[in-house]
Short mmCIF file of C-alpha atoms in Angstrom, two decimals:
data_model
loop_
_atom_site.label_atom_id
_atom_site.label_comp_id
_atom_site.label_asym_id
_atom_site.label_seq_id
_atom_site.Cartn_x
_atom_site.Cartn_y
_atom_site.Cartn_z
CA UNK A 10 -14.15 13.81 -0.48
CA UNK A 11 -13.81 12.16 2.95
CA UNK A 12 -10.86 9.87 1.83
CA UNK A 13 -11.10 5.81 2.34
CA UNK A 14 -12.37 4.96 5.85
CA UNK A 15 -12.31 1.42 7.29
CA UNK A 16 -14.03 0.11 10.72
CA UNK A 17 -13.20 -1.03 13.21
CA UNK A 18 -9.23 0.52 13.35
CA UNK A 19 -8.92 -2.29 16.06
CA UNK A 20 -9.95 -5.26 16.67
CA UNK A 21 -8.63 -8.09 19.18
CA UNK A 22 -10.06 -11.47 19.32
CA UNK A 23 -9.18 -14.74 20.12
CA UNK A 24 -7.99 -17.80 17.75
CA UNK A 25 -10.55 -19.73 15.96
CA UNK A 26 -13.02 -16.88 15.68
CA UNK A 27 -14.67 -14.67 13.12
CA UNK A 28 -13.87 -11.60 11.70
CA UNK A 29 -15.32 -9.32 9.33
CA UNK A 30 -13.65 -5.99 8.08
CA UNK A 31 -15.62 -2.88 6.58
CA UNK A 32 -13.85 -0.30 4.32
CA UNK A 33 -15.76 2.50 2.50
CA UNK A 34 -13.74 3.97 -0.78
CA UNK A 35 -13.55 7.49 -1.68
CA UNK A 36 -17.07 8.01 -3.55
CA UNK A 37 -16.33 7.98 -7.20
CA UNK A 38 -13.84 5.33 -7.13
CA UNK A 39 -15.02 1.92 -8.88
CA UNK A 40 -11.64 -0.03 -7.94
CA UNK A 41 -11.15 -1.49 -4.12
CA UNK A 42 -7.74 -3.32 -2.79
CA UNK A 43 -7.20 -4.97 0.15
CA UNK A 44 -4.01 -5.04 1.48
CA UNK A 45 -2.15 -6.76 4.42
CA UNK A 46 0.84 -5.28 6.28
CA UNK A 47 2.81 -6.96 8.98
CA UNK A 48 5.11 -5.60 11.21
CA UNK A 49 8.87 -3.90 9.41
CA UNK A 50 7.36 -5.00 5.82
CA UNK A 51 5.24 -3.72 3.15
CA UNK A 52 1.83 -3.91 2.28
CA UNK A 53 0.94 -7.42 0.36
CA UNK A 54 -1.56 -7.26 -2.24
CA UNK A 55 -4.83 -9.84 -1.65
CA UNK A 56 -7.75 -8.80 -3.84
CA UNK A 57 -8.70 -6.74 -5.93
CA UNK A 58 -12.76 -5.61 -7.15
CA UNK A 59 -13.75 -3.27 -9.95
CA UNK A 60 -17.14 -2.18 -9.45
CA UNK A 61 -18.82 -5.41 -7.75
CA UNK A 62 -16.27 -7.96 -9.68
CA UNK A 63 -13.38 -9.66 -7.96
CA UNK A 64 -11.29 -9.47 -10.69
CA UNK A 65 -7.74 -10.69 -8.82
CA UNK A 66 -7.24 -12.65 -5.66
CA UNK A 67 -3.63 -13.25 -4.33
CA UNK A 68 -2.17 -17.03 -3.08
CA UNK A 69 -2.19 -15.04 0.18
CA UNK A 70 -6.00 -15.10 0.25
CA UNK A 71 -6.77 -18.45 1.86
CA UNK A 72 -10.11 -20.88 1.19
CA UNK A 73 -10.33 -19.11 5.43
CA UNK A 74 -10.55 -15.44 3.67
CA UNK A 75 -13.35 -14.22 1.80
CA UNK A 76 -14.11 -10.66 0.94
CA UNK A 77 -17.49 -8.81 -1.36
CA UNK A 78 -18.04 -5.50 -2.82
CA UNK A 79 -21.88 -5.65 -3.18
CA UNK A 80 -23.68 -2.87 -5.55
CA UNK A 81 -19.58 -2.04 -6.30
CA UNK A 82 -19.74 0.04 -2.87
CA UNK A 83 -18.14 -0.63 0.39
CA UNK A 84 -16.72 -3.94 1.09
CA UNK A 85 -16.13 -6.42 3.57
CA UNK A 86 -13.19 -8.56 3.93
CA UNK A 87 -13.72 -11.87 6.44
CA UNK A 88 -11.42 -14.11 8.07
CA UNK A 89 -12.98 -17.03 9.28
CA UNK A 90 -11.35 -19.57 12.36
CA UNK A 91 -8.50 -16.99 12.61
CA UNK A 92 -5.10 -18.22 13.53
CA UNK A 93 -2.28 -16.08 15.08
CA UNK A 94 -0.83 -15.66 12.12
CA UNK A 95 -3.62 -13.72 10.65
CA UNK A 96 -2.20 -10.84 13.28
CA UNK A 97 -1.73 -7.80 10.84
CA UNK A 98 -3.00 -4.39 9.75
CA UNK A 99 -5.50 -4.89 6.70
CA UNK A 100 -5.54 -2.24 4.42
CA UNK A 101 -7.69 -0.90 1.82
CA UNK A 102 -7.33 1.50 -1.40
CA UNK A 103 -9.38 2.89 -3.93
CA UNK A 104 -8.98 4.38 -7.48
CA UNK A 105 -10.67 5.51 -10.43
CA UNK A 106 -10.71 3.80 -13.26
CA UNK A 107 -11.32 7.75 -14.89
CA UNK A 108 -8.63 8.64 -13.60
CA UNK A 109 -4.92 7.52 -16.11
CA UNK A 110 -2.63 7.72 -13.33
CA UNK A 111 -4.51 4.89 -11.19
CA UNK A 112 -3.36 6.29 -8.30
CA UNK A 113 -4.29 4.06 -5.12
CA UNK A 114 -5.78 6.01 -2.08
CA UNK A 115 -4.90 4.03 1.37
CA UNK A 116 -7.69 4.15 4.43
CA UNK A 117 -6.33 4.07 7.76
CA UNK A 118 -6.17 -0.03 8.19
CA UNK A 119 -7.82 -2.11 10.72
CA UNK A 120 -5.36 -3.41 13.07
CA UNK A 121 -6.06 -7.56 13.96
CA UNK A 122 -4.77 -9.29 17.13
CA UNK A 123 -4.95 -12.75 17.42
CA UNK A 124 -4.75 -14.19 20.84
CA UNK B 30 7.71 -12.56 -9.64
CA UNK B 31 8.49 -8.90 -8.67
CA UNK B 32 10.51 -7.86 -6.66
CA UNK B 33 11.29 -4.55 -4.85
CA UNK B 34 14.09 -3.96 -2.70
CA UNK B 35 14.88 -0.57 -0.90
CA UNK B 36 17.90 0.63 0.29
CA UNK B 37 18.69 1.56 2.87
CA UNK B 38 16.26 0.11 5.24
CA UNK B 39 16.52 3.16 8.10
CA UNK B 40 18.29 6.04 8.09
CA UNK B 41 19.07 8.84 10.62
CA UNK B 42 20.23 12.21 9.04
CA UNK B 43 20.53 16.31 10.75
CA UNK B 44 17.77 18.38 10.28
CA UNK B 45 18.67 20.45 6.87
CA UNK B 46 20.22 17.71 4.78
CA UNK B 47 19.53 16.36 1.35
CA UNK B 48 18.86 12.62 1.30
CA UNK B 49 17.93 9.79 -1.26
CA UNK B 50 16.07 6.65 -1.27
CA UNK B 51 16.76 4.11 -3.16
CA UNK B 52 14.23 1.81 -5.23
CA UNK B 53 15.27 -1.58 -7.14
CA UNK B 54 12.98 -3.78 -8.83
CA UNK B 55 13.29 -7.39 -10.73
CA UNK B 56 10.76 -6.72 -13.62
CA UNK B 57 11.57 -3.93 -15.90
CA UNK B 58 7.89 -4.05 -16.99
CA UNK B 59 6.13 -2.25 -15.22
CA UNK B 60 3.09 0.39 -15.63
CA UNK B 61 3.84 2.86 -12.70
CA UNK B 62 5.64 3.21 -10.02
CA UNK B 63 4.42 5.25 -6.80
CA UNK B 64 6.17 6.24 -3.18
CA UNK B 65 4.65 6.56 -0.29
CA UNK B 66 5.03 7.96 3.60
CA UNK B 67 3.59 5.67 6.41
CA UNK B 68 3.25 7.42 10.00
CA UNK B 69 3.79 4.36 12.56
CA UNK B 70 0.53 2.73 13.17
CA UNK B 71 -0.93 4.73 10.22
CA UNK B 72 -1.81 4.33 6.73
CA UNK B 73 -0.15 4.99 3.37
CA UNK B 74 0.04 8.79 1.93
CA UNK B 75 0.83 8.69 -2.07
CA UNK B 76 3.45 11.17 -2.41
CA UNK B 77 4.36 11.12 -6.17
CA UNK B 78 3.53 8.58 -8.71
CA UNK B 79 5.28 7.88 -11.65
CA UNK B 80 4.44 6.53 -15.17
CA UNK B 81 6.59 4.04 -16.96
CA UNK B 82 6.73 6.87 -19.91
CA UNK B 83 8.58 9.44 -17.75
CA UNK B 84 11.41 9.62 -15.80
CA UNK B 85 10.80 12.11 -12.82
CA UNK B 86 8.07 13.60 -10.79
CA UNK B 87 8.63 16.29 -8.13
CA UNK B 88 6.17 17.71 -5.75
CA UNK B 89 7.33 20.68 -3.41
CA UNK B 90 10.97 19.31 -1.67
CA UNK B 91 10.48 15.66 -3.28
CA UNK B 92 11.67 14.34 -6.28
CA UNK B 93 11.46 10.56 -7.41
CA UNK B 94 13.07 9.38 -10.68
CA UNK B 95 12.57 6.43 -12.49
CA UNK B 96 14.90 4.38 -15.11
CA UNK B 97 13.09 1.60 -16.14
CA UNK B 98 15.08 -0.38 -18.10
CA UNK B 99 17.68 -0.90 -15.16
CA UNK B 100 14.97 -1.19 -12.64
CA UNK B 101 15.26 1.74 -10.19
CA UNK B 102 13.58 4.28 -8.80
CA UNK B 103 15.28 6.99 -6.29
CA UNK B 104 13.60 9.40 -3.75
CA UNK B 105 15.18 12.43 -3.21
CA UNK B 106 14.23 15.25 -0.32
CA UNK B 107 15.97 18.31 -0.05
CA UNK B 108 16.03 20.35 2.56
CA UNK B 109 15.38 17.31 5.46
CA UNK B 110 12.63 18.40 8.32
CA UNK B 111 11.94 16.48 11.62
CA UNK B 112 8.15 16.20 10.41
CA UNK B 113 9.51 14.19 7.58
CA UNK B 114 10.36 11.31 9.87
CA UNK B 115 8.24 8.47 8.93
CA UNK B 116 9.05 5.10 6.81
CA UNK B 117 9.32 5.89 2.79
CA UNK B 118 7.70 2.97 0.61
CA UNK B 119 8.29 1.83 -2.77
CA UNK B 120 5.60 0.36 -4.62
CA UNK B 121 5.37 -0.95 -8.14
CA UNK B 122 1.99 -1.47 -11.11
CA UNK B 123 3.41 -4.72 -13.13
CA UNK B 124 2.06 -4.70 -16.66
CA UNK B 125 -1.38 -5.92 -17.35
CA UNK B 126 -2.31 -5.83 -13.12
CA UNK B 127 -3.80 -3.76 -11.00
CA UNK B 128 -1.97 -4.59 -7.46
CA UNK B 129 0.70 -3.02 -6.16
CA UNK B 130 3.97 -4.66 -5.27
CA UNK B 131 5.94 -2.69 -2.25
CA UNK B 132 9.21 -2.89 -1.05
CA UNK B 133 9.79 -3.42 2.84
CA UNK B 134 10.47 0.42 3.25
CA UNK B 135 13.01 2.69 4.25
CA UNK B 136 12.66 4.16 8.04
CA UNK B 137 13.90 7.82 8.05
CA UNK B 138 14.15 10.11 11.39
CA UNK B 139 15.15 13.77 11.10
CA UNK B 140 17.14 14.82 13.92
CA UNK B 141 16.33 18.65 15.03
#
């Protein structure tokens, strides 16, 4: 179990750009989050997948944001024509649907600078 | 819409005390509830997660209670060490969802 791991940690790029996130879940988990945490607040909830379904999406997640979970593996979260705003860590968890307590398992974030 | 609030929002004790957290949330109906420690510029660590069945979980110097019905949840460490200097989040399971609403965190330093 090498625990949730997301790539790149960093990444700076200027406004109106693409993006695109990784983040690999612990193995046998079959639920993915992605998160979005700015600076002094908590974590805000943007989608959710179980297996290869997107099964919630927040009001956060603009038409701009799109994210995939192909074969209910890794998945990628894009931004497209970023704006400043967009400046954040974005987070991901996994869980097991096997599991009753559901607990989430945070990666280490990617951390997105606008310019 | 849920809400979680935590109280306070930083807090400087000596090395050696006890401390609580505090946890307050809008929505009394909720699935779990689950803390966790953030390390600046890291990610989140679960520490203990709680059912909306029980009332307390402890692991090791930690102990997090839950009363549901008024809508809070309180962290307590005993025994305060500078390594456990990091920002303590709240985070709530609604009913019938999967995501997980957080509070804005409490920011605790340890002073040797």
């Amino acid at each position: 179990d090498t625990g949730v791991s997301q790539d790149p940690r960093h990444k700076i790029t200027k406004r109106g750009q693409n993006v695109t996130f990784r983040c690999d879940p612990i193995s046998e988990h079959n639920r993915l989050y992605w998160y979005r945490q700015t600076l002094g607040q908590g974590p805000e909830f943007l989608t959710y997948f179980q297996n290869e379904a997107q099964l919630e999406k927040s009001r956060l997640l603009s038409d701009r944001f799109s994210a995939e979970r192909p074969k209910g593996s890794f998945s990628t979260l894009e931004i497209q024509r970023t704006e400043q705003g967009d400046s954040a860590m974005y987070l991901c968890a996994s869980s097991s649907t096997g599991v009753i307590t559901d607990t989430q398992y945070f990666g280490p974030g990617t951390r997105l600078t606008v310019l | 819409k849920q809400e979680v609030t935590q109280i306070p929002a930083a807090l400087s004790v000596p090395e050696g005390e006890n401390l609580v957290l505090n946890c307050s949330f809008t929505d009394s109906a909720i699935y779990n509830l689950q803390w966790f420690r953030q390390d600046p510029g890291k990610g989140l660590t679960s520490l203990l997660l709680i059912q909306s069945s029980q009332r307390e979980q402890t692991s090791g110097r930690l102990n997090a209670s839950l009363d549901k019905s008024s809508g809070r949840s309180t962290l307590y460490i005993a025994a305060s060490q500078p390594g456990d200097s990091a920002t303590y989040l709240c985070a709530v399971t609604d009913t019938g969802r999967r995501a997980l609403t957080f509070g804005s965190g409490t920011r605790l330093q340890v002073q040797p």
